[in-house]
Coordinates of C-alpha atoms in Angstrom, one line a residue:
M1 CA -36.4 34.0 30.1
T2 CA -39.0 36.3 31.8
A3 CA -38.2 39.1 34.1
Q4 CA -39.9 37.2 36.9
E5 CA -37.8 34.1 36.4
K6 CA -34.6 36.3 36.4
T7 CA -35.8 37.9 39.7
V8 CA -36.4 34.5 41.3
I9 CA -32.9 33.3 40.2
Y10 CA -31.4 36.5 41.6
N11 CA -33.1 36.1 44.9
L12 CA -32.1 32.4 45.1
L13 CA -28.4 33.2 44.5
K14 CA -28.5 36.0 47.0
T15 CA -30.1 33.8 49.7
S16 CA -27.6 31.0 49.0
S17 CA -24.7 33.3 49.2
Q18 CA -25.9 34.8 52.5
Y19 CA -26.4 31.3 53.9
I20 CA -23.0 30.0 52.9
N21 CA -21.0 33.1 53.8
G22 CA -23.0 34.2 56.9
Y23 CA -23.5 37.8 55.7
K24 CA -25.3 39.7 53.0
P25 CA -23.3 40.0 49.8
K26 CA -22.5 43.7 49.2
D27 CA -22.7 43.3 45.4
M28 CA -26.2 41.9 45.6
P29 CA -28.6 44.5 47.1
D30 CA -32.0 43.5 48.6
T31 CA -33.8 45.2 45.7
P32 CA -33.0 43.2 42.5
P33 CA -32.0 45.0 39.3
S34 CA -34.8 45.9 36.8
F35 CA -34.9 42.9 34.6
E36 CA -36.8 42.7 31.3
D37 CA -38.5 39.7 29.5
D38 CA -36.5 38.1 26.7
D39 CA -39.8 37.7 24.9
K40 CA -43.5 38.4 25.5
K41 CA -46.0 35.6 26.3
D42 CA -49.4 35.3 24.6
E43 CA -52.4 36.7 26.4
F44 CA -54.6 34.1 28.2
F45 CA -57.7 35.6 26.7
S46 CA -58.2 37.4 23.4
G47 CA -61.1 39.4 24.8
R48 CA -61.3 42.0 27.6
T49 CA -58.2 41.2 29.7
S50 CA -56.8 44.6 30.3
L51 CA -56.0 45.5 33.9
S52 CA -57.6 48.5 35.6
P53 CA -55.5 51.6 36.0
D54 CA -55.5 51.2 39.7
T55 CA -54.1 47.6 39.4
Q56 CA -51.5 48.7 36.9
K57 CA -50.4 51.5 39.3
S58 CA -50.2 49.1 42.3
Q59 CA -48.1 46.7 40.3
I60 CA -45.6 49.4 39.4
Q61 CA -45.3 50.5 43.0
E62 CA -44.9 47.0 44.6
P63 CA -41.3 46.1 45.5
A64 CA -39.8 43.0 43.9
Q65 CA -39.1 41.5 47.3
I66 CA -40.7 42.2 50.7
S67 CA -38.6 41.5 53.8
K68 CA -41.6 41.5 56.1
I69 CA -45.3 41.9 55.4
T70 CA -46.9 44.1 58.1
P71 CA -50.5 45.3 58.6
S72 CA -49.6 48.6 57.2
D73 CA -48.2 46.9 54.1
Q74 CA -51.4 44.9 53.8
A75 CA -53.4 48.1 54.1
R76 CA -51.5 49.7 51.3
S77 CA -52.4 46.8 49.0
T78 CA -56.1 47.7 49.3
S79 CA -57.9 50.4 47.4
N80 CA -57.1 53.9 48.5
N81 CA -60.7 54.6 49.0
E82 CA -61.2 51.8 51.5
E83 CA -60.8 52.0 55.3
V84 CA -59.0 48.9 56.6
S85 CA -60.4 47.7 59.9
P86 CA -58.3 47.1 63.0
A87 CA -59.5 43.5 62.9
F88 CA -58.2 43.1 59.3
N89 CA -54.8 44.5 60.4
S90 CA -54.7 42.3 63.5
L91 CA -55.4 39.2 61.5
V92 CA -52.6 39.9 59.0
Q93 CA -50.2 40.4 61.9
K94 CA -51.3 37.1 63.5
I95 CA -50.7 35.3 60.2
N96 CA -47.2 36.8 59.8
D97 CA -46.3 35.7 63.4
C98 CA -47.9 32.2 63.2
T99 CA -45.9 29.2 64.4
R100 CA -48.8 26.7 64.7
C101 CA -47.3 24.0 62.5
S102 CA -43.9 23.0 61.1
L103 CA -44.4 24.9 57.8
S104 CA -43.6 28.1 59.8
K105 CA -40.0 26.8 60.3
Q106 CA -39.5 26.4 56.5
R107 CA -41.0 29.5 55.1
S108 CA -39.3 32.6 53.8
H109 CA -42.5 34.6 54.4
A110 CA -46.0 33.9 55.4
V111 CA -48.5 34.8 52.7
A112 CA -51.6 36.5 54.2
G113 CA -53.1 37.5 50.9
S114 CA -53.8 40.7 49.1
G115 CA -56.6 42.8 47.6
S116 CA -59.7 44.7 48.5
S117 CA -60.7 44.7 52.2
N118 CA -64.4 44.8 51.0
P119 CA -64.4 42.2 48.3
L120 CA -67.3 40.8 46.3
V121 CA -65.2 37.6 45.7
L122 CA -62.7 35.8 47.8
V123 CA -60.3 33.8 45.7
I124 CA -58.7 30.9 47.5
L125 CA -55.6 29.4 45.9
D126 CA -53.5 26.3 46.5
P127 CA -50.5 26.7 48.9
P128 CA -48.1 29.5 48.1
S129 CA -45.6 28.9 45.3
F130 CA -41.9 29.5 45.5
E131 CA -42.3 33.1 44.2
E132 CA -45.1 33.8 46.6
D133 CA -43.0 32.5 49.5
M134 CA -40.0 34.6 48.5
Q135 CA -42.0 37.8 48.0
G136 CA -44.5 37.3 50.8
K137 CA -47.6 38.0 48.6
S138 CA -50.3 36.1 46.8
M139 CA -50.3 36.1 43.0
A140 CA -46.6 36.3 42.4
G141 CA -44.9 34.8 39.4
D142 CA -46.4 33.6 36.1
G143 CA -49.4 32.0 37.8
G144 CA -50.3 35.3 39.4
D145 CA -50.0 37.2 36.1
L146 CA -52.4 34.7 34.6
L147 CA -54.9 34.9 37.4
E148 CA -54.8 38.8 37.2
K149 CA -55.8 38.5 33.5
M150 CA -58.5 35.8 34.2
L151 CA -60.1 38.0 36.9
A152 CA -59.9 41.1 34.8
S153 CA -61.8 39.3 32.0
V154 CA -64.9 39.3 34.2
S155 CA -64.4 42.8 35.7
L156 CA -62.7 41.6 39.0
Y157 CA -59.7 43.5 40.4
R158 CA -57.7 43.3 43.6
S159 CA -57.8 47.1 43.7
S160 CA -61.6 47.2 44.0
N161 CA -63.6 44.0 44.5
V162 CA -61.4 40.9 45.0
Y163 CA -59.3 39.5 47.8
V164 CA -56.8 36.7 47.0
T165 CA -55.5 34.3 49.7
N166 CA -54.2 30.7 50.0
I167 CA -55.6 27.7 51.6
V168 CA -52.5 27.6 53.8
K169 CA -50.3 30.6 54.4
C170 CA -46.9 29.0 54.2
R171 CA -45.3 27.1 51.4
P172 CA -44.6 23.3 51.9
Q173 CA -41.1 22.5 50.8
M174 CA -40.7 21.2 47.2
N175 CA -44.3 22.3 46.6
R176 CA -45.7 19.1 48.1
N177 CA -49.3 19.0 49.1
P178 CA -50.0 20.2 52.7
Y179 CA -50.7 17.6 55.3
P180 CA -54.2 17.5 56.9
E181 CA -52.8 18.8 60.2
E182 CA -51.1 21.7 58.4
A183 CA -54.4 22.7 56.7
D184 CA -56.2 22.3 60.0
A185 CA -53.7 24.7 61.7
C186 CA -54.4 27.3 59.0
S187 CA -58.2 26.8 58.8
A188 CA -58.9 29.2 61.7
F189 CA -57.1 32.0 59.8
L190 CA -59.1 31.3 56.6
D191 CA -62.3 31.3 58.6
A192 CA -61.3 34.6 60.2
Q193 CA -60.5 36.1 56.8
I194 CA -64.0 35.1 55.6
T195 CA -65.6 36.6 58.7
V196 CA -63.7 39.9 58.4
L197 CA -63.9 40.3 54.6
K198 CA -67.5 39.1 54.2
P199 CA -67.3 38.2 50.5
K200 CA -70.4 37.6 48.5
M201 CA -68.8 34.6 46.8
I202 CA -65.8 32.3 47.1
F203 CA -63.9 31.1 44.0
C204 CA -61.8 28.1 44.9
M205 CA -59.0 27.4 42.5
G206 CA -56.9 24.3 42.8
T207 CA -57.0 20.7 44.1
N208 CA -55.8 21.5 47.6
A209 CA -57.9 24.6 47.9
S210 CA -61.1 22.8 47.1
K211 CA -60.2 19.6 49.0
Y212 CA -59.6 21.4 52.3
L213 CA -62.3 24.0 52.0
L214 CA -65.1 21.6 51.0
K215 CA -63.8 18.6 52.9
T216 CA -63.8 16.4 49.8
E217 CA -61.5 14.0 47.9
S218 CA -63.1 14.7 44.6
S219 CA -61.0 16.2 41.8
V220 CA -61.4 19.7 40.5
A221 CA -62.7 18.2 37.2
K222 CA -65.6 16.6 39.1
L223 CA -66.3 19.6 41.4
R224 CA -66.3 22.4 38.8
G225 CA -69.6 23.5 37.3
Q226 CA -71.5 22.8 40.5
N227 CA -72.8 25.0 43.3
Y228 CA -71.5 24.7 46.8
E229 CA -71.7 26.7 50.0
Y230 CA -69.2 27.4 52.8
K231 CA -70.7 29.0 56.0
G232 CA -73.6 30.2 53.9
I233 CA -71.5 31.7 51.1
P234 CA -71.8 30.4 47.5
V235 CA -68.7 28.6 46.3
L236 CA -67.5 27.7 42.8
V237 CA -64.5 25.6 41.9
S238 CA -62.0 25.9 39.1
F239 CA -58.5 24.9 38.1
S240 CA -55.3 26.4 39.6
P241 CA -53.6 29.0 37.4
S242 CA -50.4 27.1 37.7
V243 CA -52.1 24.0 36.4
I244 CA -53.6 25.9 33.5
L245 CA -50.1 27.2 32.5
K246 CA -48.9 23.6 32.3
D247 CA -52.0 22.3 30.4
Q248 CA -53.2 24.6 27.8
S249 CA -56.3 22.4 27.1
L250 CA -57.7 23.7 30.4
K251 CA -58.1 27.2 29.2
R252 CA -61.5 26.6 27.7
P253 CA -63.1 25.0 30.8
A254 CA -61.4 27.6 33.0
W255 CA -63.1 30.3 30.9
D256 CA -66.4 28.5 31.3
D257 CA -65.9 28.6 35.1
L258 CA -65.3 32.3 34.9
K259 CA -68.4 32.9 33.0
N260 CA -70.3 30.9 35.6
L261 CA -68.8 33.1 38.3
R262 CA -69.8 36.2 36.4
Q263 CA -73.4 34.8 36.0
K264 CA -73.7 34.1 39.8
L265 CA -72.3 37.5 40.7
T266 CA -74.8 39.1 38.4
E267 CA -77.6 37.3 40.1
I268 CA -76.7 38.1 43.7
C269 CA -74.6 41.3 43.7
P270 CA -76.2 44.6 42.4
E271 CA -72.8 46.4 42.9
Y272 CA -71.2 43.9 40.5
N273 CA -73.8 44.6 37.9
K274 CA -72.8 48.2 37.9
S275 CA -69.1 47.5 37.5
E276 CA -69.7 44.9 34.8
S277 CA -72.0 47.3 32.8
A278 CA -69.4 50.0 33.1
S279 CA -66.6 47.8 31.7
Q280 CA -68.8 46.9 28.7
D281 CA -69.5 50.5 27.8

């Protein structure tokens, strides 16, 4: 069992105990113990998958569970060299406080997203997972670990040039697909994030993410490998990290999608060319 899985079980037991007894159990503090993996999992890529020093540092400093994501919390998740705009902070607060649809009544935390406030790429994922809902942040759990490695393989890091968010900001119960009205309720937040962050490209990962962003019923398998646009911004589609974990045969096409993303960024973003060249030295 991994440390992440142990943490999820700990948080579930603590929440259940609090619900049944009506008070926080004294023998289960808010911050879980420091768990360790029972064994180590294979790397997704055999090539350049190491995380940047800034990313490694941010992972060490992030708490295992966040009781409330505030604008100041969100600002601390960006690069230390970046200035976070008031509009960015205001948007995070509005997402945290949102009650536009029934999903807000079921969530543990809203998941606004995390990463650079001046990104080259905006990654849009499917609805938050159980781990993301419990921790209040995108890219939690095994799927998040995999995505971190995938992005690092093409010189993309949340600490410097990527922002990661979800197509809807609250987790549907039992991980069901969001209803159209729920996606519509969140669409204004996603549009506002795109407006504030001004990404050069959008990388859409997952069935629900691509369905609601591109207004299509086509599968990811049919959408990937083609060029799209959303509000004038180039869009590429790939598989959800959680789906890749379940189906190892998708690793190769997912890597092809990442190479396509790298090629497009090389063509349109001089600043990416510099970071990519530096990573190859």
